[in-house]
PDB file of C-alpha atoms in Angstrom:
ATOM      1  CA  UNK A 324      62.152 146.992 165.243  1.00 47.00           C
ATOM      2  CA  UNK A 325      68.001 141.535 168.486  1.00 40.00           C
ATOM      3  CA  UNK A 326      67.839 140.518 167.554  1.00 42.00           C
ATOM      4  CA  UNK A 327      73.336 135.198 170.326  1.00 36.00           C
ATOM      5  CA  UNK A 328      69.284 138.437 169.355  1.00 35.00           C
ATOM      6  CA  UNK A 329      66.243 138.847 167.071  1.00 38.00           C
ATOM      7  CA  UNK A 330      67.067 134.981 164.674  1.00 32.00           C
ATOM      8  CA  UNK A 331      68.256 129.858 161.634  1.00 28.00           C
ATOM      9  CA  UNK A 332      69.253 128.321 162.984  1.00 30.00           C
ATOM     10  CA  UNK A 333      67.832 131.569 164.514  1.00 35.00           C
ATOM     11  CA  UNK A 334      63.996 130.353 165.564  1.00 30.00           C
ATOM     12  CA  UNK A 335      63.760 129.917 169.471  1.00 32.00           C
ATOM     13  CA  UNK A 336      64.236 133.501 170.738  1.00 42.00           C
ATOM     14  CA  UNK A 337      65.131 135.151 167.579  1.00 50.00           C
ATOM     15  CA  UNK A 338      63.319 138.958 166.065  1.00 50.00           C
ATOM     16  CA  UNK A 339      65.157 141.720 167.818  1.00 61.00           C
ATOM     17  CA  UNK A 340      68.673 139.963 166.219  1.00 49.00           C
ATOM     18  CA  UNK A 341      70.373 136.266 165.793  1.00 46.00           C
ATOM     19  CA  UNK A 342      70.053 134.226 168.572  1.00 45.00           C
ATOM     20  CA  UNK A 343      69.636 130.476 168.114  1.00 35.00           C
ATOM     21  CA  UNK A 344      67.965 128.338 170.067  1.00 39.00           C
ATOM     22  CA  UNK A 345      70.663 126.525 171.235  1.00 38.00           C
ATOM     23  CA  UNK A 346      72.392 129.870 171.916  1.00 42.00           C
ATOM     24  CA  UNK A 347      69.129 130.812 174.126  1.00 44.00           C
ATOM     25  CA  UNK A 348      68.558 127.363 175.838  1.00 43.00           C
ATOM     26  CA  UNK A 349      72.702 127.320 177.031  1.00 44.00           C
ATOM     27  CA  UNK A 350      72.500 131.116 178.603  1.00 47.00           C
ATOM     28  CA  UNK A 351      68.401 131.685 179.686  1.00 53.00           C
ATOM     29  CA  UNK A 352      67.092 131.799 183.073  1.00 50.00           C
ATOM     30  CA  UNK A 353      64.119 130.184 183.819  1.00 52.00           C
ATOM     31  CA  UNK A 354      61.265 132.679 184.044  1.00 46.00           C
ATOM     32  CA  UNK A 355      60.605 131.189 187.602  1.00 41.00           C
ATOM     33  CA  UNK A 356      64.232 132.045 189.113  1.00 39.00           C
ATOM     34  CA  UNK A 357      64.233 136.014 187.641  1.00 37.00           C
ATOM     35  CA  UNK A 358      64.575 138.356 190.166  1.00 36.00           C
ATOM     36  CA  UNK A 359      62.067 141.344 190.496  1.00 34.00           C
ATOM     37  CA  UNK A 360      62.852 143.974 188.483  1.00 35.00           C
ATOM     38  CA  UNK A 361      64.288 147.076 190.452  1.00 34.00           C
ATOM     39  CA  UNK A 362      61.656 150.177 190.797  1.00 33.00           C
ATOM     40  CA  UNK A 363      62.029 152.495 187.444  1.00 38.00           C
ATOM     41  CA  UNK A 364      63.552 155.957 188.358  1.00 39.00           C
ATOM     42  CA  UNK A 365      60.931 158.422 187.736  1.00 40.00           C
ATOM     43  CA  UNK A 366      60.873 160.291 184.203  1.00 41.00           C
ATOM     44  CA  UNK A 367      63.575 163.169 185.423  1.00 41.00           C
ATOM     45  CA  UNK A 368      66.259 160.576 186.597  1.00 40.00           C
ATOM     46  CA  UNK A 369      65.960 159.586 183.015  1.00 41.00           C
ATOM     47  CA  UNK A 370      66.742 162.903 181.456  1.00 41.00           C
ATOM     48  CA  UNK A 371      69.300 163.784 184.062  1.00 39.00           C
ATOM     49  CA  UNK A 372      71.347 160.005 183.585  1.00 43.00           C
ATOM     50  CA  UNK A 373      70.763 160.826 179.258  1.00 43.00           C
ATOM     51  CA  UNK A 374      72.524 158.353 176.888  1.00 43.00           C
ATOM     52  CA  UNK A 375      76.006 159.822 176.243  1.00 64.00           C
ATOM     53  CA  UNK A 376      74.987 159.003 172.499  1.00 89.00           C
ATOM     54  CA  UNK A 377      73.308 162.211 171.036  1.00 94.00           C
ATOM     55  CA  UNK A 378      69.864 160.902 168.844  1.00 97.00           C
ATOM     56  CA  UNK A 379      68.131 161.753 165.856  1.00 97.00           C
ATOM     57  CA  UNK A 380      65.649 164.498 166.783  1.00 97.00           C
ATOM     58  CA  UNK A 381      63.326 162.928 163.709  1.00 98.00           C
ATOM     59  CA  UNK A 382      64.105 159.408 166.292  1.00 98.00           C
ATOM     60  CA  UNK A 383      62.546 160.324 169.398  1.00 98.00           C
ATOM     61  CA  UNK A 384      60.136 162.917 169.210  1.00 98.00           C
ATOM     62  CA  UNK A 385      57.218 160.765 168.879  1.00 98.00           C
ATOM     63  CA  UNK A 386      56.242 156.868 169.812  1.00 98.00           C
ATOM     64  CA  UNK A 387      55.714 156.552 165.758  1.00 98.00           C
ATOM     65  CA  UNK A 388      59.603 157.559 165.139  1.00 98.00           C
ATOM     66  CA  UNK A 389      61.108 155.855 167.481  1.00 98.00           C
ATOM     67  CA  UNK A 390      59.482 152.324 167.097  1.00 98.00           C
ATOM     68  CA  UNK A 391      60.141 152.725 163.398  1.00 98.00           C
ATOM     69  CA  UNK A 392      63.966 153.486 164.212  1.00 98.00           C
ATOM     70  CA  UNK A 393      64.413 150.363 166.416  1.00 98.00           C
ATOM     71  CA  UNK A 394      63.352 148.142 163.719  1.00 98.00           C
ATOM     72  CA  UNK A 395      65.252 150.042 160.793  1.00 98.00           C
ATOM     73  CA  UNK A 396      68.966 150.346 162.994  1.00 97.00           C
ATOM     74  CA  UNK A 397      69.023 146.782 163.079  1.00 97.00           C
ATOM     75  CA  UNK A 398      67.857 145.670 159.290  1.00 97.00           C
ATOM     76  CA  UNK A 399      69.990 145.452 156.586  1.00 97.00           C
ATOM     77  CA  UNK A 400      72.293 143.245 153.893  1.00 97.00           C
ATOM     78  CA  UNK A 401      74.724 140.551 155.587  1.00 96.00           C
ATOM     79  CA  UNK A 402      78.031 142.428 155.770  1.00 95.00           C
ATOM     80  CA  UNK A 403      76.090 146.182 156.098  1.00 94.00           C
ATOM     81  CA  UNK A 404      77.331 147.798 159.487  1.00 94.00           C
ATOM     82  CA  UNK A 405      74.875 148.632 161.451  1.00 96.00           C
ATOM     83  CA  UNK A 406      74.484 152.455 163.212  1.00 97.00           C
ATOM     84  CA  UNK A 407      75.233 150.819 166.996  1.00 97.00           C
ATOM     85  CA  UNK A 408      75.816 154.613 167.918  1.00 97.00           C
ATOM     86  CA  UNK A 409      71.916 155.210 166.620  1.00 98.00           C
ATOM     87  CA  UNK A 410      70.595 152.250 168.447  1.00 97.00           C
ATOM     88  CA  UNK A 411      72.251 153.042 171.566  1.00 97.00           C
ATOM     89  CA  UNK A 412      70.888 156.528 171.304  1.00 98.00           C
ATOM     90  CA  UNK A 413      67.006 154.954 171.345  1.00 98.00           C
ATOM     91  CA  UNK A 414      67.477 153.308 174.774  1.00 98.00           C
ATOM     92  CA  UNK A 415      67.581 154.286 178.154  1.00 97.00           C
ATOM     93  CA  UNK A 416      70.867 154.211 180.367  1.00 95.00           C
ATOM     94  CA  UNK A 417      69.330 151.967 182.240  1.00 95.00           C
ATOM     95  CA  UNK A 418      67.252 149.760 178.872  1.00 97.00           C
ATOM     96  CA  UNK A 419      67.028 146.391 178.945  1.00 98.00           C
ATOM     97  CA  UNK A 420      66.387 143.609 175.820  1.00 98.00           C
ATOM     98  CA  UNK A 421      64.972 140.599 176.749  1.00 98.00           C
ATOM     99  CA  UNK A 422      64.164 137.401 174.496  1.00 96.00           C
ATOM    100  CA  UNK A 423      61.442 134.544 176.018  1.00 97.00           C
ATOM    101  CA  UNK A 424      60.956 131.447 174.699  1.00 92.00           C
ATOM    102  CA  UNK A 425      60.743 127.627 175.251  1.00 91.00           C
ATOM    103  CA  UNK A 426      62.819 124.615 175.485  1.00 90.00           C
ATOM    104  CA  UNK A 427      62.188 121.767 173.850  1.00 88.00           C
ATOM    105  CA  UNK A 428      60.809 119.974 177.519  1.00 90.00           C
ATOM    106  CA  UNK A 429      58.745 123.136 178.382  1.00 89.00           C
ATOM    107  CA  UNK A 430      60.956 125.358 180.658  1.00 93.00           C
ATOM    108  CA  UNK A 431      60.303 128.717 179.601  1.00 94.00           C
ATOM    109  CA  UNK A 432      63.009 130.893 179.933  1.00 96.00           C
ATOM    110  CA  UNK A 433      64.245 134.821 179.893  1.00 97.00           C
ATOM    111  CA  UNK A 434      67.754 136.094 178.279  1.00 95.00           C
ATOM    112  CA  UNK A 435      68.605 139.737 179.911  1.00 97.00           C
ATOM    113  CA  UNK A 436      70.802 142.405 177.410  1.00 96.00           C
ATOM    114  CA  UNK A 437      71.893 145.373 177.824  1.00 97.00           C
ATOM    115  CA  UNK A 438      72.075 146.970 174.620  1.00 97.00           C
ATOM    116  CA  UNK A 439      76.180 146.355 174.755  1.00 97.00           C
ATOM    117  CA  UNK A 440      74.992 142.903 175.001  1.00 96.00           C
ATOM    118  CA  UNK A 441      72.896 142.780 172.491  1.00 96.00           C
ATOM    119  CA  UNK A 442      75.542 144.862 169.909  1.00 96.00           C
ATOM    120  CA  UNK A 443      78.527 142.665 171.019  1.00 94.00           C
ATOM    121  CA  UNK A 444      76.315 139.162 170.454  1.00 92.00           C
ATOM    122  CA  UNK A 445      74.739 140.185 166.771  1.00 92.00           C
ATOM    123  CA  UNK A 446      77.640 142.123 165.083  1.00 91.00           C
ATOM    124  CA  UNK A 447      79.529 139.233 163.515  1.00 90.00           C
ATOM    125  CA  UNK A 448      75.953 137.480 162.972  1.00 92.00           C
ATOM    126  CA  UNK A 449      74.581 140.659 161.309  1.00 95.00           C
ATOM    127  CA  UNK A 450      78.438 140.653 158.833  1.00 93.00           C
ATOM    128  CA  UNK A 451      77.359 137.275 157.689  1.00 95.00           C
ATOM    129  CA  UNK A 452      73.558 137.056 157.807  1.00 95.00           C
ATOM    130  CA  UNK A 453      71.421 139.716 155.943  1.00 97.00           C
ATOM    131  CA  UNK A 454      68.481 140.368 158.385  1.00 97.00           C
ATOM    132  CA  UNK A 455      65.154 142.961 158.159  1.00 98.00           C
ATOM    133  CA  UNK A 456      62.505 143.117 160.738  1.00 98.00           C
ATOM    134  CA  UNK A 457      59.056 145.167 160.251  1.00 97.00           C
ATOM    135  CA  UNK A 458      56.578 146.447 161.970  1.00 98.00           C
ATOM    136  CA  UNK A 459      53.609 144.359 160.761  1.00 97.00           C
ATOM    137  CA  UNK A 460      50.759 145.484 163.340  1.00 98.00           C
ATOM    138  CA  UNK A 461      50.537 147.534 166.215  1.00 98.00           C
ATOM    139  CA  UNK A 462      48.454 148.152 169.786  1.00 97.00           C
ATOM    140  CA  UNK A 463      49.555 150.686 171.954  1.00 97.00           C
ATOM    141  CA  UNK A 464      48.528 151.754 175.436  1.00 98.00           C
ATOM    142  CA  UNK A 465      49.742 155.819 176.722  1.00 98.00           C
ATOM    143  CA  UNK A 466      48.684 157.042 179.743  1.00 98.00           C
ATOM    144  CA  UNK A 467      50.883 160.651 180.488  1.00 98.00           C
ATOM    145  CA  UNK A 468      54.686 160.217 179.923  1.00 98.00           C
ATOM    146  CA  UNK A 469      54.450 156.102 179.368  1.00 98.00           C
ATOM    147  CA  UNK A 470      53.229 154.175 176.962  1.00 98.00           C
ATOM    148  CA  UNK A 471      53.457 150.337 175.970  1.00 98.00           C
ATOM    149  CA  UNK A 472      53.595 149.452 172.316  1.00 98.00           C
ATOM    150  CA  UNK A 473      52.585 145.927 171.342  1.00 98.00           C
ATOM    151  CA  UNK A 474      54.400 145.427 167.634  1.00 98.00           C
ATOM    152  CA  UNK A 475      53.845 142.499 165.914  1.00 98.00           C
ATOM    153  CA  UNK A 476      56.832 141.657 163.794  1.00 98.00           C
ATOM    154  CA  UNK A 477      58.311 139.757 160.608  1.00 98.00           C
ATOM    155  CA  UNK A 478      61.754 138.861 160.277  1.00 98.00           C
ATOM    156  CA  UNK A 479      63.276 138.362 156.840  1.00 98.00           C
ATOM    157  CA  UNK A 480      66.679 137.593 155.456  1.00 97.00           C
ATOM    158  CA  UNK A 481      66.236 139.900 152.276  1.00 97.00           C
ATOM    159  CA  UNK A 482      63.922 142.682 152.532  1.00 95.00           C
ATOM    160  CA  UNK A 483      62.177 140.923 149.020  1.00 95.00           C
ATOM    161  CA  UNK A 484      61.399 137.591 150.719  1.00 97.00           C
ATOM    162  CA  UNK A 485      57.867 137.545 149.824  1.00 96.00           C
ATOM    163  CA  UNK A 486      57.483 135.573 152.952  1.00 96.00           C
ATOM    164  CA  UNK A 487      58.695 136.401 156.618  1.00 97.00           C
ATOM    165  CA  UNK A 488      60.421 132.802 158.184  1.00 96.00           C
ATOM    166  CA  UNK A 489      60.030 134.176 161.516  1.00 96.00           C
ATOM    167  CA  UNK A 490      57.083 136.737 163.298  1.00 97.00           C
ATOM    168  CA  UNK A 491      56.206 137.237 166.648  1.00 98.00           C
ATOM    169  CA  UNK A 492      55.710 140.471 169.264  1.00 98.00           C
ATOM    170  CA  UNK A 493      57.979 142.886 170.470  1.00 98.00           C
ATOM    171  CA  UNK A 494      56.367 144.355 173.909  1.00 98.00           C
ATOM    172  CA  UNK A 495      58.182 147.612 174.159  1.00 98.00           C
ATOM    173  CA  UNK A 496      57.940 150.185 177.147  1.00 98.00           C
ATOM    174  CA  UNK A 497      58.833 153.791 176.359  1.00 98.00           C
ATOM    175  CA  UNK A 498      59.084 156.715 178.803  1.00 98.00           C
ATOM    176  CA  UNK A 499      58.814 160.933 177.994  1.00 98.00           C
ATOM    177  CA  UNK A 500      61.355 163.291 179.675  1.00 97.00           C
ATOM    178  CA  UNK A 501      59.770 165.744 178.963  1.00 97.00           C
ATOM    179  CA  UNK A 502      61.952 166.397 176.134  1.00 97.00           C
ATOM    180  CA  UNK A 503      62.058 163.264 173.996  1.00 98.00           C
ATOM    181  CA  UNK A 504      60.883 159.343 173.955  1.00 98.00           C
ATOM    182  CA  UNK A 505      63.060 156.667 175.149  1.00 98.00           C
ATOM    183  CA  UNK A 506      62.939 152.772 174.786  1.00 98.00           C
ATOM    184  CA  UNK A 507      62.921 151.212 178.593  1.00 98.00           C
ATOM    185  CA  UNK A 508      62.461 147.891 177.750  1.00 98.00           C
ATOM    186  CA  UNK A 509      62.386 145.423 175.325  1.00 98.00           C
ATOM    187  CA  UNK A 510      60.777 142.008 175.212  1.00 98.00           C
ATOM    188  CA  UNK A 511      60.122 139.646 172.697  1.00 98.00           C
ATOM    189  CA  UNK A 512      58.817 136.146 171.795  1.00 98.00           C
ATOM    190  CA  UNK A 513      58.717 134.473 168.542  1.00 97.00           C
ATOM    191  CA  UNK A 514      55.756 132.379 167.247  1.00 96.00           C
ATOM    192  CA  UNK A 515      56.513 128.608 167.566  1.00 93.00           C
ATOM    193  CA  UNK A 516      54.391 125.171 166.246  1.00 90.00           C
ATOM    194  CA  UNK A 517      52.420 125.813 169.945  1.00 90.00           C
ATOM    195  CA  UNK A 518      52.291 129.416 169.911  1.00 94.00           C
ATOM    196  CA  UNK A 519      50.454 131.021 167.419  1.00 96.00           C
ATOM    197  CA  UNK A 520      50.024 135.037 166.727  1.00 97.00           C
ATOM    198  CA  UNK A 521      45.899 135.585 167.875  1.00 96.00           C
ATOM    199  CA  UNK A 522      44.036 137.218 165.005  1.00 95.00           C
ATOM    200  CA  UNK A 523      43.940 140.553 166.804  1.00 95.00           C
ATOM    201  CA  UNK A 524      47.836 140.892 166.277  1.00 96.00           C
ATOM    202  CA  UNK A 525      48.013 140.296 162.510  1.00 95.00           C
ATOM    203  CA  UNK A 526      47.813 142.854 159.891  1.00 92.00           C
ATOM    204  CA  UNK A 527      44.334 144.318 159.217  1.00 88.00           C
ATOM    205  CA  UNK A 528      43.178 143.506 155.369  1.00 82.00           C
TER     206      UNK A 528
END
């Protein structure tokens, strides 16, 4: 499971698609200057403001499904379109992707997407760049309809690389609406020379 999102020239704030770092460092906010978030509308504003998209069933009827559809609707060959209809049918009206990372004199900062965002920035990328993200480890929190999935990713450009050039965590928040999961938000950052993934987020042997 945007990765302009999600990768290099594609290292700073890349997984969840193919933005640079220079992309990221001219657009960011500093985390200090974001604005609070406004309140989540309960679990039945959800279902009664649904996606005009229809999903995949087999997508969103468990937390399993869908996290394994985010990463697969955005992997594939340079030049393979991806199924934008698909992805936008995973999120949330109101679903937000967000990228953190770095700069080069410390300044951490946050890039906000929308999901039309995140499409419109990483379809030319994706018809030039081949690009596959996995699910390499996973923790997950659920408590009733919500549930927080902490998914360690690797990024490839072929899905044979033996090696991944880029991994780091995707912190996903999901909501039940009673009939089906949706994706709330998004929010990644990539492993760097001083950020390292802890043991307890790599793959088990």
């Amino acid at each position: 499971m945007k990765r302009t999102i999600t990768v290099a020239a594609l290292v700073a704030m890349a997984t969840m698609g193919a933005m640079t770092g220079a992309q990221a460092q001219a657009t960011a906010t500093p985390v200090a200057q974001v604005a609070p978030a406004e309140v989540a509308a309960p679990a039945g504003a959800v279902q009664a403001a649904a996606a005009p998209v229809q999903a995949r069933s087999a997508d969103v009827d468990s937390i399993d499904a869908i996290v394994a559809a985010l990463y697969d609707v955005i992997s594939g060959e340079a030049g393979k379109p991806r199924d934008w209809n698909r992805m936008r049918s995973l999120f949330a009206p109101e679903g937000r992707l967000m990228a953190v990372a770095k700069r080069p004199e410390g300044a951490v900062v946050l890039r906000t997407m929308t999901v039309e965002d995140y499409i419109g920035r990483n379809a030319k990328a994706f018809a030039t760049m081949g690009f596959f993200e996995r699910e390499a480890a996973r923790t997950s929190e659920v408590f009733g309809q919500i549930a927080h999935v902490f998914s360690t990713y690797e990024s490839r450009h072929a899905a044979g690389d033996a090696r991944p050039f880029q991994r780091g965590i995707n912190s996903i928040q999901l909501v039940h609406d009673g009939k089906r999961w949706w994706i709330v938000n998004l929010v990644w950052r990539a492993e760097d020379k001083d950020l390292a993934l802890p043991e307890r987020y790599l793959p088990k042997p």
